Amino acid sequence: MLSTRLTVFTSLAIALSAIVSAKAGDSDPQEFTQIDRGRYLAVLSDCASCHTVPGSNQPFAGGRAIETPFGNIVAPNITPDPETGIGSWSDDAFDAAIRKGLRRNGSRLYPAMPYPAYTKMSRDDVLAVRAYLNAVTPVRNDVVVNTLPFPFNIRASMRVWNALYFKQGDYKPDAQKSAEWNRGAFLVDGPGHCGACHTPKTFLGGDRTDQYLRGGFLQGWSAPDITGDTRVGVGAWSAGDLVAYLKSGHNRVSAATGPMAEVVSLSTEQMTNTDLKAIATYLKSLSGNQDHPQTLPKEDPAMVAGAAIYRDQCSACHGIDGKGVAELFPSIAGSSMVKSDDPTTSIRIVLRGARSVGTKAQPTAAGMPSYGRQLDDAQIAAVLTYMRNGWGAAAAPVGTADVARVRADTASRPD
Amino acid sequence: MAKRLPKKDVVIIGLGWTGSIMANELTDEGLEVMAIERGPWRDAPTDFPPGYMQDELRYRVRHELFLRPDQLTFSFRNKVDQTALPIRSWGAFMPPNGVGGGGVHWNGEMWRFLPSDFVLKTHLIERYGAAFLPEDMTIQDWGITYDELEPFYDRFEYLCGTSGTAGNLRGQIMEGGNPFEGPRSRPYPTPAQAQPFSHTLFGKAARELGYKPFPQPSGNLSQAYTNPLGLKMGPCTYCGFCEWFGCSNYSKASPQTTILPYLVRKPNFTARDNSEVIRINVDKSGKKATGVTFVDSSGQEWEQPAELVILSAFALFNVQLLLHSQIGRPYDPVAKSGTVGRNYTHQTVSTVSGFFDPKKFNFNPFIGSGSIGMCIDEFNGDNFDHGPHGFVGGGYMGQVQTGARPIESTLVPPGTPKWGTAWKSAVKEYYLSTVHPGAGVHGSFYAYRDNYLDLDPTYTDRFGRPLMRITTDFKENEIKQNKFLTDKFAEIIKAMGADKLAVQYRTGPYDITTYQTTHLNGGAVMGSDPTTSVINRYLQSWDIPNLFVLGASAFPQNPGYNPTVTVGALAYWAAAAIRNKYLKNPGRLVDA
């Protein structure tokens, strides 16, 4: 007989997790509404990104190394396993970790765990996440979390950091704004913790609040400005463009790649369109810096060389007109990333190539090939300078030294 | 000792066009599907990057994408009284290897066969009488009609985004298309590709000679396209690196661009690459396949049990695996008994190069695509009266500018020295003003009693199994056909304004060292009679009902077209039979 079978093992695993979770915290394993709300909040919070090893079939079992400027931090096991996970934690302890950055022994978490953002959630939200985590399969996996070098391995230093950068407290709605805007602000600043990547950091790793969401840097990628700035942010995108990008990883001008590809598949693809629309409304309302640099003249030597390289190497997919193919090959002319003040990601994509994310709505997941072998640093600088100043755009030229830096920085990266 | 893997609902042998189509259809049915591919995994942006893909030496001359003959090869002879020798370097055809199979390196020509092609024997005997056919010709009907296959042609064309101009829309002949084609239910999904100068000139000359030229249907797309699975394709850039090469612009229809990104997301689909299936296992009754045995790259043997076995490798490998698995009765051309290996065919291809005045003509041959082209179909199949000519069959012909890759585009007029200064200056002089049709004359190859496949008595592969032996030669019918067609083609090239022609007829004996096409067909043919076919009209084995054999090995003989669209349509047709009939009541779908 040809038939698909639900394996006995799956049913057993569900039964076992129910037994364990009955002991974990105060949540009731039959509270469907709370558990399902917690599942969605875990999606909004992108818990899986750090707490599940990519490709693993053990969700939330921890063990993934999270790269920070100070060293690697390994994400802990947050399954309800009583010994190696969070099964024996009280609800108060869980809430304190998520919203206050406190460990069970009273010492501090590192903000690689985005408690400075999660603090915007309510205790109810956090306990819903807890109820959901109690319902996942417990996995025995003992993770050594603190692998930071001295002096960052001293958790007490976080007292100072928290005093400087951590403001505890639920999201407070702005009564002047619409409910949609407030929902968007809550999602962006709270569970979505967009600023973790998109807000630039001080040398201590705290948010530079004056540069809120104007583009950050992490793990060898520059994260773009996502304010309403029309040149380098998302101001030229319609709300629909933003929703399409977050839902499917692709839209008429752009495609998600690098760390954002993971955010799309683990988090934003699974969000409701209403929430995505709220995020779009909020982001587009942010003013950005609205600098207007001068465009480089066409006769500039880098522009002349860049135009020739673009025609030879790039135009086959991205078009002579720079417009690409909607939802397949990103538009260079319409790209705000290309014009970003920090050109690292653009340089990296040309040097090493990149893979866009495949989603249910856009399964193709087209890739950008690597040009690091046949184009030298000066040629890559020239072609990017041309892209940043072609088709009426304007941005500072990319220097050969910028390309050399990214080439060196990314040479030994496994990704 | 083979290690045994957990049983699957379906095991698929070979993940090219037909394996990908079948995997997608059967996973839609909820079945657990395992595909086993001999070659490596290949993906468009990482394996065919534009940064180095346009390398004629690596991909064309050194056969980068193809099976290495030292892994597996065939022996070859022209005639039954000769001793076959192993092929040590591919020549007449290029066996594919790796995920995507021939769909990676093809040119993208997307022809349907004529309605009369499917009932060839009946049709020819009705029109010309049985005595008109050569005595040893073993052509036969397919057991399926064009009308039955039409919805599946349509599905494959829309999967691929095919660019073309309809010639027959639901019975109405359309201006600008192929007036000889069978009725199609819908127009092509995208318009025909733009035609370069030499094609426009060919079209004009052909029209003036009274023909009805039309653009060749193309799997290299004229514009961006989203297929029914939601996969995106980009417009062709006419770079001229199609055949022998993979396309990184997402412009050429291939399993990589049209199915695989969708298929690999399904949790009930699994694939194993670099794993060579060496046997289809059959139970003691001899009537049921139990799965397959394969060898991975470390030499470990594995058994993959399955309820349903889909044999979807390249045509020759399908036949070879049937022979090695002792499924069906091997064909014997002397006793005229058995079926496996019978009616093996290839193609009858020739071309005419035209040398034009360099001062007046610049064809810019760098503008190329494997399947742009202006073609005529007046001399294909039975589109003309064969009575006065003494042969059957035919082919399409046309100007197909596939590019100006430097190593193979050094054409010079007849009479030029073959080397030295005179040769060099002639190459330079004519580089831009020569018409060298990629397709040229693309003729049929009908089946004969003594063109067949069997196991070699002398040579063995690395597992100690006999190599499969190819016995094939051109017969008088095909040589006459080619002479007639090539002369007609030369008239058109001449009428375009060529000063000098280089006419290269296809002559015997069949040459295994010079490339023709990779359109190898037959050996496990479909039909209504188990004594002359290996599989029934649903591509189901007559002997083993839970085995289906896909691909051009099913063609009873080869018409004068490229095979891929019919191969794809038959895969959809077989998948529909499995989904709608076989799964409800596993067993023979046709009573013998």
PDB file of C-alpha atoms in Angstrom, chain B residues 59-155:
ATOM      1  CA  TYR B  59      32.690  23.060 -21.227  1.00  0.00           C
ATOM      2  CA  ARG B  60      32.616  22.314 -24.963  1.00  0.00           C
ATOM      3  CA  VAL B  61      35.978  20.849 -25.783  1.00  0.00           C
ATOM      4  CA  ARG B  62      36.653  19.133 -22.457  1.00  0.00           C
ATOM      5  CA  HIS B  63      33.037  18.109 -21.748  1.00  0.00           C
ATOM      6  CA  GLU B  64      32.907  19.530 -18.206  1.00  0.00           C
ATOM      7  CA  LEU B  65      29.219  18.832 -17.556  1.00  0.00           C
ATOM      8  CA  PHE B  66      29.116  15.315 -18.993  1.00  0.00           C
ATOM      9  CA  LEU B  67      29.633  11.833 -17.688  1.00  0.00           C
ATOM     10  CA  ARG B  68      33.275  10.763 -17.675  1.00  0.00           C
ATOM     11  CA  PRO B  69      33.621   7.710 -19.916  1.00  0.00           C
ATOM     12  CA  ASP B  70      35.984   6.105 -17.396  1.00  0.00           C
ATOM     13  CA  GLN B  71      33.055   5.975 -14.966  1.00  0.00           C
ATOM     14  CA  LEU B  72      30.709   4.379 -17.472  1.00  0.00           C
ATOM     15  CA  THR B  73      30.751   3.997 -21.234  1.00  0.00           C
ATOM     16  CA  PHE B  74      29.311   1.950 -24.099  1.00  0.00           C
ATOM     17  CA  SER B  75      30.803  -0.103 -26.842  1.00  0.00           C
ATOM     18  CA  PHE B  76      29.982   0.688 -30.447  1.00  0.00           C
ATOM     19  CA  ARG B  77      29.865  -0.913 -33.885  1.00  0.00           C
ATOM     20  CA  ASN B  78      28.072  -0.134 -37.132  1.00  0.00           C
ATOM     21  CA  LYS B  79      27.033  -3.630 -38.155  1.00  0.00           C
ATOM     22  CA  VAL B  80      26.138  -6.910 -36.510  1.00  0.00           C
ATOM     23  CA  ASP B  81      29.090  -8.733 -38.048  1.00  0.00           C
ATOM     24  CA  GLN B  82      31.619  -6.290 -36.548  1.00  0.00           C
ATOM     25  CA  THR B  83      33.315  -6.420 -33.135  1.00  0.00           C
ATOM     26  CA  ALA B  84      32.346  -3.420 -31.008  1.00  0.00           C
ATOM     27  CA  LEU B  85      34.946  -1.286 -29.257  1.00  0.00           C
ATOM     28  CA  PRO B  86      34.446   0.867 -26.140  1.00  0.00           C
ATOM     29  CA  ILE B  87      33.868   4.605 -26.593  1.00  0.00           C
ATOM     30  CA  ARG B  88      36.708   6.308 -24.704  1.00  0.00           C
ATOM     31  CA  SER B  89      35.853   9.913 -25.541  1.00  0.00           C
ATOM     32  CA  TRP B  90      32.342  11.103 -26.317  1.00  0.00           C
ATOM     33  CA  GLY B  91      31.724  12.098 -29.916  1.00  0.00           C
ATOM     34  CA  ALA B  92      28.374  11.621 -31.637  1.00  0.00           C
ATOM     35  CA  PHE B  93      26.421  12.397 -28.459  1.00  0.00           C
ATOM     36  CA  MET B  94      27.098  13.643 -24.907  1.00  0.00           C
ATOM     37  CA  PRO B  95      25.665  11.580 -22.054  1.00  0.00           C
ATOM     38  CA  PRO B  96      24.557  13.935 -19.299  1.00  0.00           C
ATOM     39  CA  ASN B  97      25.466  13.475 -15.647  1.00  0.00           C
ATOM     40  CA  GLY B  98      24.344  15.299 -12.523  1.00  0.00           C
ATOM     41  CA  VAL B  99      21.205  16.947 -11.237  1.00  0.00           C
ATOM     42  CA  GLY B 100      19.248  18.530 -14.092  1.00  0.00           C
ATOM     43  CA  GLY B 101      20.642  16.012 -16.582  1.00  0.00           C
ATOM     44  CA  GLY B 102      20.423  17.052 -20.219  1.00  0.00           C
ATOM     45  CA  GLY B 103      18.146  19.907 -19.120  1.00  0.00           C
ATOM     46  CA  VAL B 104      21.267  21.729 -17.944  1.00  0.00           C
ATOM     47  CA  HIS B 105      23.272  21.735 -21.157  1.00  0.00           C
ATOM     48  CA  TRP B 106      20.612  21.656 -23.880  1.00  0.00           C
ATOM     49  CA  ASN B 107      19.970  24.357 -26.452  1.00  0.00           C
ATOM     50  CA  GLY B 108      16.364  24.826 -25.461  1.00  0.00           C
ATOM     51  CA  GLU B 109      14.600  23.908 -28.720  1.00  0.00           C
ATOM     52  CA  MET B 110      10.981  23.235 -27.828  1.00  0.00           C
ATOM     53  CA  TRP B 111       9.263  21.348 -30.642  1.00  0.00           C
ATOM     54  CA  ARG B 112       6.127  19.272 -30.463  1.00  0.00           C
ATOM     55  CA  PHE B 113       5.938  16.236 -32.725  1.00  0.00           C
ATOM     56  CA  LEU B 114       3.396  16.131 -35.571  1.00  0.00           C
ATOM     57  CA  PRO B 115       0.063  14.344 -35.011  1.00  0.00           C
ATOM     58  CA  SER B 116       1.050  11.879 -37.768  1.00  0.00           C
ATOM     59  CA  ASP B 117       4.339  11.083 -35.998  1.00  0.00           C
ATOM     60  CA  PHE B 118       2.417   9.233 -33.254  1.00  0.00           C
ATOM     61  CA  VAL B 119       0.657   6.947 -35.722  1.00  0.00           C
ATOM     62  CA  LEU B 120       3.561   6.786 -38.146  1.00  0.00           C
ATOM     63  CA  LYS B 121       3.298   3.223 -39.422  1.00  0.00           C
ATOM     64  CA  THR B 122      -0.479   3.326 -39.891  1.00  0.00           C
ATOM     65  CA  HIS B 123      -0.244   6.721 -41.568  1.00  0.00           C
ATOM     66  CA  LEU B 124       2.529   5.819 -44.025  1.00  0.00           C
ATOM     67  CA  ILE B 125       0.976   2.496 -45.006  1.00  0.00           C
ATOM     68  CA  GLU B 126      -2.372   4.182 -45.574  1.00  0.00           C
ATOM     69  CA  ARG B 127      -0.828   6.851 -47.786  1.00  0.00           C
ATOM     70  CA  TYR B 128       1.903   4.954 -49.634  1.00  0.00           C
ATOM     71  CA  GLY B 129       1.226   1.226 -49.086  1.00  0.00           C
ATOM     72  CA  ALA B 130       3.319  -1.214 -47.053  1.00  0.00           C
ATOM     73  CA  ALA B 131       5.652  -1.918 -49.962  1.00  0.00           C
ATOM     74  CA  PHE B 132       6.875   1.693 -49.913  1.00  0.00           C
ATOM     75  CA  LEU B 133       8.692   1.102 -46.619  1.00  0.00           C
ATOM     76  CA  PRO B 134      12.178  -0.451 -46.586  1.00  0.00           C
ATOM     77  CA  GLU B 135      12.072  -4.132 -45.714  1.00  0.00           C
ATOM     78  CA  ASP B 136      14.094  -3.915 -42.481  1.00  0.00           C
ATOM     79  CA  MET B 137      12.390  -0.775 -41.176  1.00  0.00           C
ATOM     80  CA  THR B 138      10.661  -1.529 -37.863  1.00  0.00           C
ATOM     81  CA  ILE B 139       8.729   1.683 -37.309  1.00  0.00           C
ATOM     82  CA  GLN B 140       5.507   1.459 -35.322  1.00  0.00           C
ATOM     83  CA  ASP B 141       2.727   3.524 -33.763  1.00  0.00           C
ATOM     84  CA  TRP B 142       3.197   4.924 -30.259  1.00  0.00           C
ATOM     85  CA  GLY B 143      -0.026   3.701 -28.671  1.00  0.00           C
ATOM     86  CA  ILE B 144      -0.939   7.295 -27.875  1.00  0.00           C
ATOM     87  CA  THR B 145      -2.273  10.109 -30.046  1.00  0.00           C
ATOM     88  CA  TYR B 146      -1.271  13.733 -30.343  1.00  0.00           C
ATOM     89  CA  ASP B 147      -4.680  14.803 -29.042  1.00  0.00           C
ATOM     90  CA  GLU B 148      -4.233  12.720 -25.895  1.00  0.00           C
ATOM     91  CA  LEU B 149      -0.804  14.207 -25.297  1.00  0.00           C
ATOM     92  CA  GLU B 150      -1.753  17.837 -26.089  1.00  0.00           C
ATOM     93  CA  PRO B 151      -2.745  18.865 -22.530  1.00  0.00           C
ATOM     94  CA  PHE B 152       0.606  17.535 -21.304  1.00  0.00           C
ATOM     95  CA  TYR B 153       2.549  19.312 -24.047  1.00  0.00           C
ATOM     96  CA  ASP B 154       0.784  22.417 -22.809  1.00  0.00           C
ATOM     97  CA  ARG B 155       1.797  21.749 -19.197  1.00  0.00           C
TER      98      ARG B 155
END
